[in-house]
Short mmCIF file of C-alpha atoms in Angstrom, two decimals:
data_model
loop_
_atom_site.label_atom_id
_atom_site.label_comp_id
_atom_site.label_asym_id
_atom_site.label_seq_id
_atom_site.Cartn_x
_atom_site.Cartn_y
_atom_site.Cartn_z
CA MET L 21 0.00 -0.23 -0.14
CA ASN L 22 0.81 3.48 -0.65
CA PRO L 23 2.33 4.65 2.74
CA THR L 24 0.77 8.75 1.53
CA ALA L 25 -2.05 7.97 0.56
CA PRO L 26 -5.23 7.44 2.76
CA SER L 27 -5.95 4.32 4.61
CA THR L 28 -9.86 4.57 4.26
CA THR L 29 -12.91 5.61 2.22
CA ALA L 30 -13.60 7.97 4.74
CA ALA L 31 -9.77 10.25 4.21
CA ALA L 32 -9.98 9.37 0.53
CA ASP L 33 -12.88 10.66 -0.39
CA ALA L 34 -12.48 14.10 2.07
CA ARG L 35 -9.71 14.86 -0.61
CA ILE L 36 -11.71 15.09 -3.42
CA PRO L 37 -12.17 18.86 -3.88
CA ALA L 38 -14.83 20.37 -3.08
CA ALA L 39 -16.39 21.72 -6.73
CA HIS L 40 -15.84 18.37 -7.75
CA PRO L 41 -18.74 16.36 -9.67
CA PHE L 42 -17.90 13.26 -6.83
CA ALA L 43 -17.68 15.60 -4.21
CA ALA L 44 -21.47 16.87 -4.61
CA HIS L 45 -22.45 13.44 -5.30
CA LEU L 46 -21.66 12.06 -1.72
CA ARG L 47 -23.25 15.11 -0.64
CA ARG L 48 -25.85 14.27 -1.86
CA ALA L 49 -25.83 10.46 -0.92
CA ALA L 50 -25.09 11.46 2.61
CA ASP L 51 -28.85 14.11 2.41
CA LEU L 52 -30.71 11.31 0.90
CA GLU L 53 -29.59 8.52 3.58
CA ALA L 54 -30.35 11.17 6.91
CA ALA L 55 -33.75 12.02 4.76
CA ALA L 56 -34.93 8.36 3.90
CA PRO L 57 -32.55 5.98 5.92
CA HIS L 58 -31.58 3.38 3.06
CA ARG L 59 -32.99 -0.12 4.07
CA HIS L 60 -32.18 -3.23 4.56
CA TRP L 61 -33.42 -6.99 3.17
CA ILE L 62 -34.76 -8.74 4.47
CA SER L 63 -36.00 -12.35 3.64
CA ASP L 64 -39.81 -11.34 3.22
CA ASP L 65 -38.27 -8.89 0.32
CA GLY L 66 -37.51 -12.17 -1.36
CA PRO L 67 -34.88 -12.72 -4.30
CA LEU L 68 -32.55 -8.85 -4.72
CA PRO L 69 -32.69 -9.18 -8.73
CA ALA L 70 -29.72 -9.48 -10.85
CA LEU L 71 -28.44 -6.35 -12.73
CA TYR L 72 -26.20 -5.84 -15.85
CA LEU L 73 -25.04 -2.50 -15.40
CA SER L 74 -22.81 -0.52 -18.17
CA HIS L 75 -20.19 0.65 -16.37
CA GLY L 76 -19.11 3.56 -17.69
CA GLY L 77 -14.90 4.71 -19.33
CA GLY L 78 -12.69 4.48 -16.33
CA PRO L 79 -13.46 6.59 -13.82
CA MET L 80 -15.07 9.19 -16.24
CA PRO L 81 -19.24 8.09 -14.38
CA LEU L 82 -17.07 9.83 -10.54
CA GLU L 83 -17.76 13.13 -13.38
CA SER L 84 -20.73 13.20 -14.89
CA PRO L 85 -23.61 13.48 -12.76
CA ARG L 86 -25.74 11.15 -16.10
CA TRP L 87 -24.15 8.53 -14.17
CA LEU L 88 -24.05 9.82 -10.96
CA ASP L 89 -27.80 10.17 -10.03
CA PRO L 90 -29.29 6.50 -12.13
CA LEU L 91 -26.67 4.57 -10.50
CA HIS L 92 -27.09 5.52 -7.34
CA ASP L 93 -31.43 6.52 -7.42
CA TRP L 94 -31.16 2.62 -9.32
CA ALA L 95 -29.16 1.35 -5.10
CA ARG L 96 -31.70 3.17 -3.56
CA ALA L 97 -34.56 1.92 -6.14
CA LEU L 98 -33.78 -1.87 -4.05
CA PRO L 99 -32.93 -2.35 -0.35
CA LYS L 100 -29.52 -2.26 0.63
CA PRO L 101 -27.77 -6.02 0.22
CA LYS L 102 -26.10 -8.47 1.78
CA ALA L 103 -23.18 -8.83 -0.47
CA ILE L 104 -22.86 -7.60 -3.32
CA LEU L 105 -20.68 -10.64 -6.08
CA VAL L 106 -19.92 -8.88 -9.06
CA VAL L 107 -18.55 -10.14 -12.63
CA SER L 108 -16.10 -7.29 -13.84
CA ALA L 109 -15.65 -7.49 -17.98
CA HIS L 110 -11.58 -6.42 -16.48
CA TRP L 111 -10.84 -9.54 -15.43
CA GLU L 112 -10.77 -12.43 -17.66
CA SER L 113 -8.70 -16.03 -15.38
CA ALA L 114 -9.56 -18.97 -16.09
CA PRO L 115 -9.69 -21.22 -13.69
CA LEU L 116 -12.82 -19.05 -12.08
CA SER L 117 -10.89 -17.38 -8.98
CA LEU L 118 -12.55 -14.74 -6.39
CA THR L 119 -10.93 -11.41 -5.85
CA ALA L 120 -9.50 -10.92 -2.02
CA ASP L 121 -11.83 -11.12 0.91
CA ARG L 122 -11.04 -7.89 1.97
CA PRO L 123 -7.72 -6.06 -0.10
CA GLU L 124 -6.14 -3.30 0.78
CA GLU L 125 -5.85 -2.21 -3.29
CA LEU L 126 -8.23 -1.52 -5.50
CA VAL L 127 -7.67 -1.82 -8.70
CA TYR L 128 -6.39 1.09 -10.37
CA ASP L 129 -7.05 -0.27 -14.39
CA PHE L 130 -7.00 2.45 -16.74
CA GLY L 131 -4.78 5.41 -18.15
CA GLY L 132 -3.99 9.12 -18.47
CA PHE L 133 -6.89 10.21 -16.41
CA ASP L 134 -6.26 12.60 -13.08
CA PRO L 135 -3.96 11.20 -9.94
CA LEU L 136 -7.60 11.54 -7.93
CA TYR L 137 -8.81 9.03 -9.09
CA TYR L 138 -5.32 6.50 -8.37
CA SER L 139 -6.00 7.15 -4.80
CA MET L 140 -9.60 7.14 -4.05
CA ARG L 141 -10.50 3.68 -2.04
CA TYR L 142 -12.97 1.58 -1.54
CA ASP L 143 -12.78 0.27 2.00
CA THR L 144 -15.85 -2.24 1.74
CA PRO L 145 -16.09 -5.06 4.86
CA ASP L 146 -14.99 -8.33 5.04
CA ALA L 147 -16.59 -10.35 2.04
CA GLY L 148 -15.30 -14.15 3.06
CA GLU L 149 -18.12 -16.10 3.91
CA LEU L 150 -19.99 -14.97 0.66
CA ALA L 151 -16.41 -16.22 -0.74
CA ARG L 152 -17.82 -19.82 0.88
CA GLN L 153 -21.10 -20.14 0.03
CA VAL L 154 -19.76 -18.92 -4.06
CA THR L 155 -17.21 -21.56 -3.28
CA GLY L 156 -19.80 -24.08 -1.95
CA LEU L 157 -21.62 -23.47 -4.52
CA MET L 158 -19.21 -24.52 -7.90
CA PRO L 159 -19.14 -28.14 -8.73
CA ASP L 160 -15.80 -29.64 -7.24
CA THR L 161 -14.76 -29.36 -11.08
CA GLU L 162 -14.81 -25.50 -10.79
CA HIS L 163 -13.66 -24.76 -7.11
CA PRO L 164 -12.92 -21.13 -7.78
CA HIS L 165 -9.48 -20.13 -6.72
CA ARG L 166 -9.72 -17.42 -3.54
CA HIS L 167 -6.64 -14.52 -4.03
CA THR L 168 -5.72 -13.43 -1.26
CA GLY L 169 -4.48 -9.87 -2.30
CA ARG L 170 -6.63 -9.73 -5.59
CA GLY L 171 -8.82 -6.40 -4.30
CA LEU L 172 -11.52 -4.99 -6.85
CA ASP L 173 -10.96 -3.62 -10.91
CA HIS L 174 -12.79 -0.71 -12.09
CA GLY L 175 -15.79 -2.00 -13.82
CA ALA L 176 -17.02 -3.47 -10.16
CA TRP L 177 -15.24 -0.63 -7.21
CA VAL L 178 -16.69 3.05 -9.36
CA PRO L 179 -19.87 1.80 -9.66
CA LEU L 180 -20.12 0.21 -6.74
CA LYS L 181 -18.52 3.55 -5.17
CA ILE L 182 -21.34 5.69 -6.34
CA MET L 183 -24.02 3.36 -6.20
CA TYR L 184 -22.72 3.14 -2.46
CA PRO L 185 -20.46 5.23 -1.31
CA ALA L 186 -20.61 4.46 2.14
CA ALA L 187 -18.53 1.67 1.61
CA ASP L 188 -20.92 -0.50 4.13
CA VAL L 189 -21.66 -3.65 1.66
CA PRO L 190 -18.83 -7.01 1.89
CA VAL L 191 -18.30 -7.14 -2.11
CA LEU L 192 -16.54 -9.92 -4.09
CA GLN L 193 -15.21 -9.79 -7.28
CA LEU L 194 -15.99 -13.95 -9.66
CA SER L 195 -14.14 -13.56 -12.33
CA LEU L 196 -14.45 -14.15 -16.49
CA PRO L 197 -13.51 -17.39 -17.63
CA THR L 198 -14.75 -18.16 -20.49
CA GLU L 199 -16.61 -16.15 -23.46
CA HIS L 200 -18.96 -18.79 -24.56
CA PRO L 201 -22.65 -17.49 -23.49
CA ASP L 202 -24.02 -21.25 -22.25
CA ARG L 203 -20.65 -22.11 -19.83
CA LEU L 204 -21.37 -17.96 -18.08
CA LEU L 205 -25.60 -18.86 -18.25
CA ALA L 206 -23.83 -21.67 -15.86
CA ILE L 207 -22.84 -20.06 -13.76
CA GLY L 208 -25.01 -17.50 -13.15
CA GLU L 209 -26.96 -20.81 -12.09
CA ARG L 210 -25.11 -21.15 -10.13
CA LEU L 211 -24.81 -18.72 -8.05
CA ARG L 212 -28.97 -18.05 -8.07
CA PRO L 213 -29.62 -19.20 -4.32
CA LEU L 214 -27.72 -16.20 -3.18
CA ARG L 215 -30.32 -13.47 -4.24
CA GLU L 216 -32.42 -15.22 -1.52
CA GLN L 217 -29.59 -15.29 0.31
CA GLY L 218 -30.07 -11.53 -0.02
CA VAL L 219 -26.60 -10.66 -2.70
CA LEU L 220 -27.15 -8.63 -5.22
CA VAL L 221 -25.49 -10.58 -7.69
CA ILE L 222 -24.18 -8.14 -10.37
CA GLY L 223 -22.72 -8.71 -14.53
CA SER L 224 -21.00 -5.43 -15.31
CA GLY L 225 -19.37 -4.87 -19.00
CA HIS L 226 -20.85 -2.14 -21.63
CA MET L 227 -23.74 -2.72 -24.18
CA THR L 228 -21.58 -1.39 -27.22
CA HIS L 229 -18.21 -0.71 -26.32
CA GLY L 230 -16.42 -0.50 -30.07
CA LEU L 231 -13.66 1.48 -28.55
CA PRO L 232 -11.19 1.60 -31.11
CA PHE L 233 -13.72 3.29 -33.46
CA LEU L 234 -14.33 6.15 -31.44
CA THR L 235 -14.06 9.28 -33.87
CA PRO L 236 -14.09 12.90 -33.01
CA GLU L 237 -17.61 13.75 -33.84
CA MET L 238 -18.14 10.40 -30.28
CA MET L 239 -16.53 11.68 -28.07
CA HIS L 240 -17.09 15.24 -28.60
CA GLU L 241 -20.26 14.93 -29.73
CA ASN L 242 -22.13 11.97 -28.82
CA LYS L 243 -23.03 10.98 -32.55
CA VAL L 244 -24.80 8.49 -32.26
CA PRO L 245 -22.81 5.05 -35.40
CA GLY L 246 -25.12 2.40 -36.44
CA TRP L 247 -23.60 -0.04 -34.86
CA SER L 248 -23.32 0.93 -31.80
CA ALA L 249 -27.29 2.03 -32.78
CA ASP L 250 -27.85 -1.25 -34.68
CA PHE L 251 -26.72 -3.23 -31.89
CA ASP L 252 -28.22 -2.04 -28.72
CA ALA L 253 -31.97 -2.13 -30.52
CA TRP L 254 -31.54 -5.78 -31.66
CA GLY L 255 -30.36 -6.04 -28.09
CA ALA L 256 -33.32 -4.56 -26.47
CA ASP L 257 -35.21 -6.33 -28.42
CA ALA L 258 -34.10 -9.85 -27.97
CA LEU L 259 -34.08 -9.01 -23.87
CA ALA L 260 -37.64 -7.99 -24.16
CA ARG L 261 -39.06 -11.38 -25.83
CA GLY L 262 -36.35 -12.97 -23.39
CA ASP L 263 -34.44 -14.67 -26.19
CA VAL L 264 -31.26 -15.42 -25.22
CA ALA L 265 -30.83 -17.89 -27.97
CA GLU L 266 -30.64 -15.21 -30.58
CA LEU L 267 -29.08 -12.87 -27.72
CA ALA L 268 -26.02 -16.14 -27.45
CA ARG L 269 -25.78 -15.96 -31.24
CA PHE L 270 -24.58 -12.39 -31.20
CA ARG L 271 -21.80 -13.01 -32.38
CA THR L 272 -23.84 -13.58 -36.09
CA ALA L 273 -26.98 -12.26 -35.43
CA ALA L 274 -26.71 -9.06 -33.90
CA PRO L 275 -26.22 -5.87 -36.15
CA GLY L 276 -22.95 -4.10 -35.71
CA MET L 277 -21.08 -7.15 -34.76
CA PRO L 278 -18.07 -6.97 -34.91
CA PHE L 279 -17.67 -3.34 -34.22
CA ALA L 280 -20.56 -2.94 -31.71
CA HIS L 281 -17.36 -5.46 -29.43
CA PRO L 282 -14.02 -6.30 -31.34
CA THR L 283 -13.00 -8.60 -28.21
CA VAL L 284 -16.22 -9.21 -26.60
CA GLU L 285 -15.80 -9.21 -23.03
CA HIS L 286 -17.57 -6.47 -22.09
CA PHE L 287 -20.90 -8.15 -23.26
CA THR L 288 -20.86 -11.42 -22.04
CA PRO L 289 -21.07 -10.09 -18.02
CA LEU L 290 -25.35 -10.16 -19.49
CA PHE L 291 -25.06 -14.34 -19.31
CA VAL L 292 -23.94 -13.97 -16.33
CA THR L 293 -26.47 -11.58 -14.89
CA LEU L 294 -29.29 -13.86 -16.47
CA GLY L 295 -27.82 -17.35 -15.79
CA ALA L 296 -28.65 -16.08 -12.11
CA ALA L 297 -32.92 -14.39 -13.39
CA THR L 298 -34.99 -17.01 -11.51
CA ASP L 299 -36.18 -17.40 -15.37
CA ALA L 300 -33.75 -16.56 -18.18
CA THR L 301 -37.40 -15.82 -20.56
CA THR L 302 -37.90 -13.29 -17.78
CA PRO L 303 -38.08 -9.52 -20.16
CA VAL L 304 -36.50 -6.93 -17.65
CA THR L 305 -36.36 -3.91 -17.24
CA THR L 306 -34.13 -1.08 -17.62
CA THR L 307 -32.78 1.10 -16.27
CA ILE L 308 -30.77 2.94 -17.64
CA ASP L 309 -30.10 3.80 -21.83
CA GLY L 310 -28.91 6.29 -24.16
CA TYR L 311 -25.03 6.43 -24.90
CA GLU L 312 -22.17 8.06 -23.62
CA PHE L 313 -19.80 8.45 -26.23
CA GLY L 314 -21.43 6.98 -28.69
CA LEU L 315 -21.72 3.78 -26.48
CA SER L 316 -25.15 2.46 -25.46
CA ARG L 317 -25.34 3.14 -21.55
CA ARG L 318 -27.96 0.48 -20.91
CA SER L 319 -28.43 -1.48 -18.11
CA PHE L 320 -30.97 -3.27 -16.65
CA GLN L 321 -32.00 -5.70 -13.40
CA ILE L 322 -34.02 -9.10 -14.58
CA ALA L 323 -36.30 -11.10 -11.22
#
């Protein structure tokens, strides 16, 4: 750990300039909590939904109200979970692996941003019990490796820092071990019982992610290219119809490929989310849509 870095989330947050949008977000979150404390999940609530969220580019959601308010409002609309399990596009690792129960460092897997973001913290409570639950749900042939030091990458900690800024919910990250939809659906099915125990299961990616094809017009004017709009419309239609088989054929069936996903790791966490659902063919509830830098921000939950 960097000895000059703040040792706690609150200490790091206190160093954020007051005029920064995330500082304003923290104040808004504190005001909401003071007015109406976030209700904790209880068994009478039934299973929490499974989520797929588009997590934005690096730390940029931390400075954009277009991400800050919708993500936090989404979290507040659900009971506060007992724990969170995230499968992020940014940890492709086989065999299946889990982050440390209580890691000392985040993974700052982005470059060229304000130094502020490399000193941010998200020190969540010990997730050892969740790690034991996840391990117990997996077959002997897929026994997860438990890392002792690896922390959360930005596909996990950036959106969760927005959604649960108090860092008071245990968080664990599960690696993305394959690109194959059927296997990811099966992993999600294994995770399904967690939802009944108040655990929020999240697949974190991006509905379109054609970074090599960004143009100045996309970056500065949010111009939406046809490949991004067409892929998003195809995905929205298939999700609305609960057509998992169509979604699994995305490489050949989806318009806009391969521009929308020149590599597929930002789409495939969706299959863990669908697998964790009570019924993967249930139409989803879209929570965030629209575009940022021409890329689809579509995010959803499914019961």
